[in-house]
Coordinates of C-alpha atoms in Angstrom, one line a residue:
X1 CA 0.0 0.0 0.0
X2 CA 1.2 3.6 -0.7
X3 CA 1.8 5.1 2.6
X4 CA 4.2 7.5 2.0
X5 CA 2.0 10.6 0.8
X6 CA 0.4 12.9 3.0
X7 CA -2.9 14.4 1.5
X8 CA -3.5 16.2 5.1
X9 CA -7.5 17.2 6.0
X10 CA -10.2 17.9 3.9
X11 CA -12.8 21.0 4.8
X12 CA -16.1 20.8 6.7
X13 CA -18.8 19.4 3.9
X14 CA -20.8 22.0 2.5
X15 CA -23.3 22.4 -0.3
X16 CA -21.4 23.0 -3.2
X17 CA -21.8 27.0 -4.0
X18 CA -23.1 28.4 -7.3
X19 CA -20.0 28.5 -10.3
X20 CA -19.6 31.1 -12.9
X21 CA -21.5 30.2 -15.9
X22 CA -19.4 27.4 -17.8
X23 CA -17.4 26.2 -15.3
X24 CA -18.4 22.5 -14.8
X25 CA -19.8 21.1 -11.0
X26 CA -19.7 17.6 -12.7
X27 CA -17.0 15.6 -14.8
X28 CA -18.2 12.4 -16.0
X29 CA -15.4 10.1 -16.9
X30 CA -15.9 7.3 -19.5
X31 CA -12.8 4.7 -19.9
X32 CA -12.3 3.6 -23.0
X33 CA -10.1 1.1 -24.7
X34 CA -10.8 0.1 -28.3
X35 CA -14.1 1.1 -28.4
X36 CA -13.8 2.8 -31.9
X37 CA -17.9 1.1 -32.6
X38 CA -19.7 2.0 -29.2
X39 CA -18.1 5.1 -28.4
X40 CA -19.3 7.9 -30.2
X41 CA -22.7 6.4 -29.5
X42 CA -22.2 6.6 -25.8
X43 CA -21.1 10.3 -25.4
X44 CA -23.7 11.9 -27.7
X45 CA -26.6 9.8 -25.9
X46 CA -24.7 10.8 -22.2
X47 CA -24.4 14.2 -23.6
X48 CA -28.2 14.5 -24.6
X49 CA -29.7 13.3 -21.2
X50 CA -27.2 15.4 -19.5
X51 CA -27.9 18.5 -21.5
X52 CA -31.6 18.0 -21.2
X53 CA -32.1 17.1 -17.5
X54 CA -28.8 18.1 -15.5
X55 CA -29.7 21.7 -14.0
X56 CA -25.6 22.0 -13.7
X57 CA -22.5 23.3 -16.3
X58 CA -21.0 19.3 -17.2
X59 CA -18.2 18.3 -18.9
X60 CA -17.7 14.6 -20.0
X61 CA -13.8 13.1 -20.5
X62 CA -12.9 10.0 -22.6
X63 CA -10.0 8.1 -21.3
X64 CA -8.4 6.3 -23.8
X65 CA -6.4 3.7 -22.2
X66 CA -3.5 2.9 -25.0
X67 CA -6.3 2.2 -27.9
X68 CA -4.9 0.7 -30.7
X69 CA -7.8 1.2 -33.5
X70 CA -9.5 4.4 -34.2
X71 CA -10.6 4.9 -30.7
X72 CA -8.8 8.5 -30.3
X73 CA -9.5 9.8 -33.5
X74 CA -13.4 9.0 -32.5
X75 CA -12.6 10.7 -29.3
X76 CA -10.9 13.9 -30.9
X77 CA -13.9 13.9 -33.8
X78 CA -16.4 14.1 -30.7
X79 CA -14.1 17.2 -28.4
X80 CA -13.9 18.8 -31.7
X81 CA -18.0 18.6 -32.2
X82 CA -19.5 18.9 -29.0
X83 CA -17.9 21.8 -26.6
X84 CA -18.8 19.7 -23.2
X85 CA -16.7 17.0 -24.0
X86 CA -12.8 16.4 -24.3
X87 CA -10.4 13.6 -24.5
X88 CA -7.5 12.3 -22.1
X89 CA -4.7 9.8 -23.6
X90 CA -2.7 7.3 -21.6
X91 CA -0.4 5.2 -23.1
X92 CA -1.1 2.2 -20.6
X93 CA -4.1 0.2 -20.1
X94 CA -6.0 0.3 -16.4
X95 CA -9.6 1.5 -15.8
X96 CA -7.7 2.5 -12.0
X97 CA -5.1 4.4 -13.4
X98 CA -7.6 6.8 -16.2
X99 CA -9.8 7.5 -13.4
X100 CA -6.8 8.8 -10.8
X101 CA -5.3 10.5 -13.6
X102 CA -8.3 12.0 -14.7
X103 CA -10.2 12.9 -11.4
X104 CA -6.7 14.3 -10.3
X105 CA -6.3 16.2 -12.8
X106 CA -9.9 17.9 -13.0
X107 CA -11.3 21.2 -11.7
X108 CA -14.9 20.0 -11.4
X109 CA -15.9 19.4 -7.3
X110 CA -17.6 16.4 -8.5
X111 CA -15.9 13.7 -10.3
X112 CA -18.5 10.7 -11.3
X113 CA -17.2 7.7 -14.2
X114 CA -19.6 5.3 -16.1
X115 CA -19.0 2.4 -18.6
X116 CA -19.0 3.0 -22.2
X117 CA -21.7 0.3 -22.7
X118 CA -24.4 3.1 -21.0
X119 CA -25.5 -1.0 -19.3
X120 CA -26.9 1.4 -16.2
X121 CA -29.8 3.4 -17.0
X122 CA -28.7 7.4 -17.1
X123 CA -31.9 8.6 -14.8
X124 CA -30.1 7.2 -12.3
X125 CA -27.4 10.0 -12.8
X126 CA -28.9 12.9 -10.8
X127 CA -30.0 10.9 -7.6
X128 CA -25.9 9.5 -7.5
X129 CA -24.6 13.1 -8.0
X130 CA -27.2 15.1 -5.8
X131 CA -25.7 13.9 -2.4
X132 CA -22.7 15.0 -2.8
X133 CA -23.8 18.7 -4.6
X134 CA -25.9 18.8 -0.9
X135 CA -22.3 18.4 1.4
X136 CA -24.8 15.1 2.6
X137 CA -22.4 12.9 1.4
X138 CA -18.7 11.8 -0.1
X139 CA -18.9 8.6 -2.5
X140 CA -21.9 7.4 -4.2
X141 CA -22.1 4.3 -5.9
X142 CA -24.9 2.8 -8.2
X143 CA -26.0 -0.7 -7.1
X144 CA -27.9 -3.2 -8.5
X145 CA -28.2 -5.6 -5.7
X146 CA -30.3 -3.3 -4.0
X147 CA -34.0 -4.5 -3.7
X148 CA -35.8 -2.0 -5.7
X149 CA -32.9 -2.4 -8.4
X150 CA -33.9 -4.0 -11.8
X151 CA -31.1 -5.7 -13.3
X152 CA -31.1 -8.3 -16.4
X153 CA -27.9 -10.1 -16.6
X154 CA -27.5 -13.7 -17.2
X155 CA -26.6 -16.6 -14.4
X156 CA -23.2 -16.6 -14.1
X157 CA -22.3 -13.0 -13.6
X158 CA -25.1 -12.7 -11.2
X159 CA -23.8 -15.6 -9.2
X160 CA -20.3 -14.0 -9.4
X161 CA -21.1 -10.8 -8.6
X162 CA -23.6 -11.6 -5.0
X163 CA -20.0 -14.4 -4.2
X164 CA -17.8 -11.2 -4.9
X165 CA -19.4 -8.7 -2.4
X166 CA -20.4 -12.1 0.1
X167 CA -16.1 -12.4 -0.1
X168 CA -16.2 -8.7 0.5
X169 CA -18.8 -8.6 3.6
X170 CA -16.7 -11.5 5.0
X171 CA -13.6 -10.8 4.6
X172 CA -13.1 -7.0 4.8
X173 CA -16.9 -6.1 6.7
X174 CA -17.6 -3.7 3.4
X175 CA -21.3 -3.0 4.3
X176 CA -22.0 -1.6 1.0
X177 CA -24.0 -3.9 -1.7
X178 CA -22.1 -3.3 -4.9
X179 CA -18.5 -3.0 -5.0
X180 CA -18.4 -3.6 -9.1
X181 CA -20.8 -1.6 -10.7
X182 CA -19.4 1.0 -13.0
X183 CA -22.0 4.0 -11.9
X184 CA -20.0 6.1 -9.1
X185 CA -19.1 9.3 -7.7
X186 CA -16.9 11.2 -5.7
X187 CA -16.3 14.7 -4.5
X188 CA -13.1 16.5 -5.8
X189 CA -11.9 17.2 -2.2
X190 CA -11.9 13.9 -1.0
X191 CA -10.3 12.2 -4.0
X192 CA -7.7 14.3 -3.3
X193 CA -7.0 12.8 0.0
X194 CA -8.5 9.0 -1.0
X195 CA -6.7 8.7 -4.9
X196 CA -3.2 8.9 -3.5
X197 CA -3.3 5.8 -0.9
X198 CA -4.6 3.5 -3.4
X199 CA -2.6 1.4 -5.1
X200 CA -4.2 -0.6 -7.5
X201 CA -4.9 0.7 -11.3
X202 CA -7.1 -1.9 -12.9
X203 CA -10.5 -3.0 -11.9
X204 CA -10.2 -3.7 -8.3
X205 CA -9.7 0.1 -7.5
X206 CA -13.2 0.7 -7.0
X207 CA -13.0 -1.7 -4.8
X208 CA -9.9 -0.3 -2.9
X209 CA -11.5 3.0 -3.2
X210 CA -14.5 2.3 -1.3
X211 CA -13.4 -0.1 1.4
X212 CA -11.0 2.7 2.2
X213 CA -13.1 5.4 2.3
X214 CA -16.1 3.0 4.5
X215 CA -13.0 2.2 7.1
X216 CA -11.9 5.9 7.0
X217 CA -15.6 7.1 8.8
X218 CA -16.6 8.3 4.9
X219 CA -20.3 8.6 3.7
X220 CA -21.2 6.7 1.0
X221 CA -24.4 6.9 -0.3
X222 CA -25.9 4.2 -2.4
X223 CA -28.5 4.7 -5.6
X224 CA -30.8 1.4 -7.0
X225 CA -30.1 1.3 -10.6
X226 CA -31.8 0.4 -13.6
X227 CA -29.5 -2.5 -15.3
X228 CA -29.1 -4.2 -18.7
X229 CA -26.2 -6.6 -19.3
X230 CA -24.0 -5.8 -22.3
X231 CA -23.3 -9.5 -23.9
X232 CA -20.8 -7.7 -26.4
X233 CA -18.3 -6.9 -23.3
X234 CA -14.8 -7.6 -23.6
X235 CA -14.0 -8.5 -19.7
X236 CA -11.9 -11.3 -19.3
X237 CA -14.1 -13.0 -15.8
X238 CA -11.8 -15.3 -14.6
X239 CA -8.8 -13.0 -15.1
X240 CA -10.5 -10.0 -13.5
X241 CA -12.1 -12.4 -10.2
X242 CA -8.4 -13.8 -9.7
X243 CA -7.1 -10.1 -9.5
X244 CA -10.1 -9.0 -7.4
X245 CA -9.1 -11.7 -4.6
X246 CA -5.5 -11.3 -5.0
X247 CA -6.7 -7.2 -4.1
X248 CA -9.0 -8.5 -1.3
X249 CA -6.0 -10.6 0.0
X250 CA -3.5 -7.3 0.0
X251 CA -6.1 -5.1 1.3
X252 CA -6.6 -7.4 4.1
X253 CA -3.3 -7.9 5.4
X254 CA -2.5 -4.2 5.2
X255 CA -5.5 -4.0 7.5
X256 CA -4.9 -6.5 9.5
X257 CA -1.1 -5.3 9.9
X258 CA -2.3 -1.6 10.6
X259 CA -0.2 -0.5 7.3
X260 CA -2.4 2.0 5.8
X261 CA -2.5 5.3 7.0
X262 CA -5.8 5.4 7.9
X263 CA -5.4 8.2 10.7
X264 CA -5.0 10.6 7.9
X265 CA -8.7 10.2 7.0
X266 CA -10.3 9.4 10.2
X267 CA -13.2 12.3 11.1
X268 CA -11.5 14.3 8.2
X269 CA -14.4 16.6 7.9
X270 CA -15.1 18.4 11.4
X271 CA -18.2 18.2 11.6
X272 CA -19.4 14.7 12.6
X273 CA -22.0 14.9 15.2
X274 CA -20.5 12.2 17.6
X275 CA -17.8 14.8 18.4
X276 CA -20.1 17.1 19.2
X277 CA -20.0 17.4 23.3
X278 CA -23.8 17.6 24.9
X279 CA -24.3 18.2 28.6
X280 CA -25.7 15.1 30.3
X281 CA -24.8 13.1 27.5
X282 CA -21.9 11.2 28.0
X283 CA -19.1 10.9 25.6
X284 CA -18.6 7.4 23.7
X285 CA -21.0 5.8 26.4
X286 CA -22.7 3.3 23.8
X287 CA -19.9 2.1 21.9
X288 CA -18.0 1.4 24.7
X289 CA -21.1 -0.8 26.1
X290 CA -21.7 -2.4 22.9
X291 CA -18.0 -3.4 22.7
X292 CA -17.5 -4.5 26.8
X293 CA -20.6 -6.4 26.6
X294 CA -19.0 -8.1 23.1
X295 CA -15.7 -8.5 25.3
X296 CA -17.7 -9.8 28.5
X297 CA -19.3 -12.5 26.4
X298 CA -16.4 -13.9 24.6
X299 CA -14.6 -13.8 28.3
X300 CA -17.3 -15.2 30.0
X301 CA -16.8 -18.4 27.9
X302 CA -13.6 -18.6 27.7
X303 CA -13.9 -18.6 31.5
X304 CA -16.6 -21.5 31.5
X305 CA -14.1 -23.4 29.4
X306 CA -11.4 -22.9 32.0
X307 CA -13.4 -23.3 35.2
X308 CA -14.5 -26.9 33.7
X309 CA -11.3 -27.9 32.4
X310 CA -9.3 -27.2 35.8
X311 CA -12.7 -28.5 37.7
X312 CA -11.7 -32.3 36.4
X313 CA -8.7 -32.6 38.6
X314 CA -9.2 -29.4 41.9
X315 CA -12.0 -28.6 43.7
X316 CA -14.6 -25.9 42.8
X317 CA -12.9 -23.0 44.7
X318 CA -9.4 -22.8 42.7
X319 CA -10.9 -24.1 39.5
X320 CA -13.2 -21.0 39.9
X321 CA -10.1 -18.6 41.1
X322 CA -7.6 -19.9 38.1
X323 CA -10.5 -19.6 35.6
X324 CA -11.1 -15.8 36.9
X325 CA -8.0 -15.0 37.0
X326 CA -6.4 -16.2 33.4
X327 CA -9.8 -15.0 32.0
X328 CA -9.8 -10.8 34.0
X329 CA -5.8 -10.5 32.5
X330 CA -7.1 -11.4 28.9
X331 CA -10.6 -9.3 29.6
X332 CA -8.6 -6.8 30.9
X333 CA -6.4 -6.3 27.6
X334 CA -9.5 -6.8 25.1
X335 CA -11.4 -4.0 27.3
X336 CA -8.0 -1.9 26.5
X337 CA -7.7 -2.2 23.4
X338 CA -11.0 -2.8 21.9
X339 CA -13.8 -1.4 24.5
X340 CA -12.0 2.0 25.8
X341 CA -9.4 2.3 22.4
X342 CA -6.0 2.8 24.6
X343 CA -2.8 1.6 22.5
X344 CA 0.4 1.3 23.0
X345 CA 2.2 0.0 25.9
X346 CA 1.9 3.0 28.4
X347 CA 0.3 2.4 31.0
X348 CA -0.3 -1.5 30.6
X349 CA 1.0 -2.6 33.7
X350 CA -0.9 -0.2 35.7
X351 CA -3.9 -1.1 33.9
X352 CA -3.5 -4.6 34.5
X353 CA -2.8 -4.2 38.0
X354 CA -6.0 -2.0 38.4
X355 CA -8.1 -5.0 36.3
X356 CA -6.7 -7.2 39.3
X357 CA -8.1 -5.6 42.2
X358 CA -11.7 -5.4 39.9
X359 CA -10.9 -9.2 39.4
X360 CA -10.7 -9.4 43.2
X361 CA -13.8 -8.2 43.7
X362 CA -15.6 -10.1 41.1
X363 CA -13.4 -13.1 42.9
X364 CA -15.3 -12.4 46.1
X365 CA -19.0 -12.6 44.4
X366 CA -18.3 -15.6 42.6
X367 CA -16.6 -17.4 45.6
X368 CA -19.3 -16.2 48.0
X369 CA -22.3 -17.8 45.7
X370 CA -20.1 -20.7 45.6
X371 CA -19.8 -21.0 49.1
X372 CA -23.4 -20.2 49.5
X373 CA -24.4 -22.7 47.2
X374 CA -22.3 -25.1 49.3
X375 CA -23.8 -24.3 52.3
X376 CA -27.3 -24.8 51.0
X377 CA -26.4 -28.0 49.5
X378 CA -23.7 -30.4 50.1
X379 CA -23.2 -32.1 47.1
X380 CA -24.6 -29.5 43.7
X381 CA -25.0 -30.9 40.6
X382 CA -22.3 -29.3 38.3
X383 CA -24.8 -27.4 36.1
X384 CA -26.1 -25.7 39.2
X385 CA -23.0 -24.6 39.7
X386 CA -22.3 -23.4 36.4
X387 CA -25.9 -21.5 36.7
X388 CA -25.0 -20.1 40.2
X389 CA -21.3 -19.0 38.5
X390 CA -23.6 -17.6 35.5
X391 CA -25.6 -15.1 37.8
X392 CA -22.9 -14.1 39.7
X393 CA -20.3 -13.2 36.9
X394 CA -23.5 -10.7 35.3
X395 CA -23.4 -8.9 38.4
X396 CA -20.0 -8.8 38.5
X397 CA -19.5 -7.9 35.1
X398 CA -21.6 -4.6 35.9
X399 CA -19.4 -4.0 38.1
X400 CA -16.6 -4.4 36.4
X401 CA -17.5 -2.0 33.8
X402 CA -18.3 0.7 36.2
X403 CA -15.3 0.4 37.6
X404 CA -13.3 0.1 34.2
X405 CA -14.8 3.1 33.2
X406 CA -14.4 5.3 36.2
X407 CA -11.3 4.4 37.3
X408 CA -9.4 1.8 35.0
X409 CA -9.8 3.4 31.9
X410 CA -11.2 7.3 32.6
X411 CA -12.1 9.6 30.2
X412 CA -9.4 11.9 29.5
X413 CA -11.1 15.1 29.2
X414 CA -7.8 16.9 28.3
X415 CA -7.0 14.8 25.4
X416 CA -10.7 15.3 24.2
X417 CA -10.5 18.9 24.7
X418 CA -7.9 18.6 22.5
X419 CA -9.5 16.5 20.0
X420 CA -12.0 18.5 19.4
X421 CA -10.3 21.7 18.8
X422 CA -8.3 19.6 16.3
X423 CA -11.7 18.9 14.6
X424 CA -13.2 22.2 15.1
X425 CA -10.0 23.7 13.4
X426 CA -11.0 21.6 10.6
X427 CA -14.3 22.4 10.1
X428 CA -13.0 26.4 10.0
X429 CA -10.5 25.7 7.6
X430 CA -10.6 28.8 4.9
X431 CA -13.0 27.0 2.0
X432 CA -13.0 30.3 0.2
X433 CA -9.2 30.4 0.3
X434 CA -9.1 26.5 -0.8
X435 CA -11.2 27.4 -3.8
X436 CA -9.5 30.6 -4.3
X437 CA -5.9 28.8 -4.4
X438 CA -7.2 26.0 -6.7
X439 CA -8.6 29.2 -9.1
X440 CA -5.3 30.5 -9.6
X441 CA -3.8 27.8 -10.1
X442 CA -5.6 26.5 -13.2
X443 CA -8.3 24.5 -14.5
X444 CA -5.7 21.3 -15.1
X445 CA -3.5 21.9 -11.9
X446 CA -4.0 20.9 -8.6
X447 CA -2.1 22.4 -5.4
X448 CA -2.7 19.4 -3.1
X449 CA -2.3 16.2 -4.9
X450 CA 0.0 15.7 -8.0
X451 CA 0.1 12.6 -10.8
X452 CA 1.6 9.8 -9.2
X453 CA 4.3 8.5 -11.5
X454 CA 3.2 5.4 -13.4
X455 CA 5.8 2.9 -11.6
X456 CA 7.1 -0.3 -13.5
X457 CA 4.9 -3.3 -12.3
X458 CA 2.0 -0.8 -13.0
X459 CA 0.9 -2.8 -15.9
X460 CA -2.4 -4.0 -16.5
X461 CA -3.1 -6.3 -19.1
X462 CA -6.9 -6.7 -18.7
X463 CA -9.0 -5.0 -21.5
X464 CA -11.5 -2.5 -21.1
X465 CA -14.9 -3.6 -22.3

């Protein structure tokens, strides 16, 4: 993964603000490569729907990834014809590397790309665009696994496609439907900070693309679409599905390896309501339930499995204290890490140390119902003691997080105070000037993020359909 740029912050969201007359709010990019037939086509129906319901100045780009049959001269014929569209050359193949070339490149504030087959109906175009016009959201994506979609596709890419984003959900948690459909959007400002950590540049970088921007805290809003298969398409299946899980596979060990910089996109925007600080409402109070309770589950049976595997050769007493006590350290870590978000190693011993004293207190509920258990009975069935060890671990685990919260792990109101004037300087960072700088600099220049260079294993040898 490409960790070593820095695109910085991005400016509070805000509805994008009226444009001199013929400068464009939307760039619609349409990747090309040897599509000399479909082509022209494709832009001159794009450019009639646009023209006749888009209320917004447009512009539409053709990549042309390395063509080798009268693609650019089609493209060229059609810039020279129609004054809303022009053409961008590459000389190498990669639907990934037109669109960061292209949306890097542009001046529009919204970037969107379709296929050159037009398989998604347009009327979808203005619902995908409108959320991110409105500041609501960041990405959009056409999806035609939604259930008011209407798709008509054939068996096996149906199949393919619901396996794909079912690899997707299970391997990566992506919680949006359609990682593959070529309908999507983006606003300028935040491919400017997204186009620069992704590395790949063929058809997995939509992919890429969104699961960054999902684990990054971005909005991503998601449109049913109208969709017609193209049998003419020139995608190689097998070829493409072998790259997309060889792309699943990298993005998942960078994640699982904390490689990706992901810091430099969390809360980039300033203005996300859950750092807002209300009186009487305490701060992170339902997460942190949600993930202690997820914690105290996991622990509670990894403590069952103790408590009966050192019950088979000690008594009841220090198969209960050894099971609580292996079982509070690892609870005690998990609630660190996962519950009240504390990394590093500062502070670990303390903290353990601290989870030991909560541990003797939870030691002294359990042992007492054990011990009143035994004095009610002299001989309980195990299950009854399992029950008895059941009820007093939920009171104890009440408890625990009480205590965990209060004293273990408090909430650091410095470092919050902090937090949020880091996000508040955000959200009052100088749009006006942003806009102002990217002005002066030029329609095709962009102050923040530059062209990456195309790098030798950047090849791509999968055709464009």
């Amino acid at each position: 993964m490409r960790t070593d740029s820095s695109p910085g912050t991005l400016p509070a969201r805000e509805h994008l603000p009226a444009a001199p007359a013929g400068t464009p709010v939307l760039d619609v990019v349409i990747p090309v490569y040897n599509e000399e037939k479909d082509l022209q086509p494709c832009v001159r129906r794009l450019h009639e729907h646009l023209a006749g319901t888009f209320p917004y100045a447009f512009r539409i780009t053709i990549a042309d990834n390395a063509s080798t049959d009268t693609t650019p001269r089609v493209a060229a014929r059609l810039a020279a014809e129609i004054p809303e569209v022009t053409t961008f050359r590459l000389e190498q193949k990669g639907r990934g590397r037109a669109l960061r070339a292209v949306w890097s490149a542009s001046d529009a504030p919204v970037l969107a790309y379709m296929d050159v087959d037009l398989s998604t109906d347009l009327n979808a175009l203005l619902p995908l665009v409108a959320p991110l016009i409105s500041g609501h959201s960041d990405l959009a994506i056409g999806s035609r696994l939604a259930r008011s979609s209407r798709v008509v596709r054939g068996p096996k890419r149906e199949f393919i496609s619901r396996v794909y984003n079912l690899i997707l959900r299970g391997s990566l948690q992506a919680r949006f439907s359609d990682a593959q459909c070529g309908f999507k959007a983006i606003r300028r400002d935040v491919a400017q900070v997204l186009l620069p950590l992704i590395e790949d540049t063929g058809w997995f970088f939509d992919t890429e693309m969104l699961v960054l921007a999902e684990r990054a805290g971005l909005r991503i809003h998601e449109v049913p679409v109208d969709w017609v298969d193209d049998p003419d398409s020139t995608v190689h299946i097998v070829r493409t599905a072998t790259d997309d899980l060889r792309g699943v596979w990298r993005i998942g060990r960078a994640l699982a390896t904390g490689s990706l910089p992901l810091d430099r996109l969390t809360r980039p925007f300033g203005d996300d309501p859950r750092d807002r600080e209300i009186k009487d409402v305490p701060r992170g109070l339902a997460r942190q339930l949600v993930g202690f309770c997820v914690v105290g589950g996991l622990s509670t049976l990894f403590y069952l499995l103790l408590y009966s595997g050192f019950r088979v050769f000690t008594g009841s007493q220090a198969a209960n204290a050894l099971a609580l006590l292996v079982s509070a350290i690892a609870n005690t870590a998990a609630n660190r890490r996962l519950t009240f978000g504390v990394r590093g190693r500062g502070g670990a011993v303390r903290h353990q140390a601290q989870g030991l004293v909560v541990f003797g207190i939870g030691l002294s509920l359990t042992s007492g119902s054990l011990a009143a258990l035994g004095a009610a009975t002299s001989e309980p069935a195990h299950s009854t003691e399992l029950a008895v060890l059941i009820a007093a671990n939920l009171a104890a685990t009440v408890l625990r997080f009480l205590l965990f919260r209060a004293w273990v792990f408090p909430d650091r109101r410095d470092a919050e105070t902090t937090v949020v004037a880091s996000y508040a300087s955000y959200a009052s960072y100088d749009t006006a000037q942003f806009r102002a700088r990217d002005a002066a600099d030029g329609p095709w220049r962009d102050a923040t993020v530059q062209l990456m260079p195309v790098r030798p294993h950047d090849t791509d040898a999968r055709d464009f359909r």
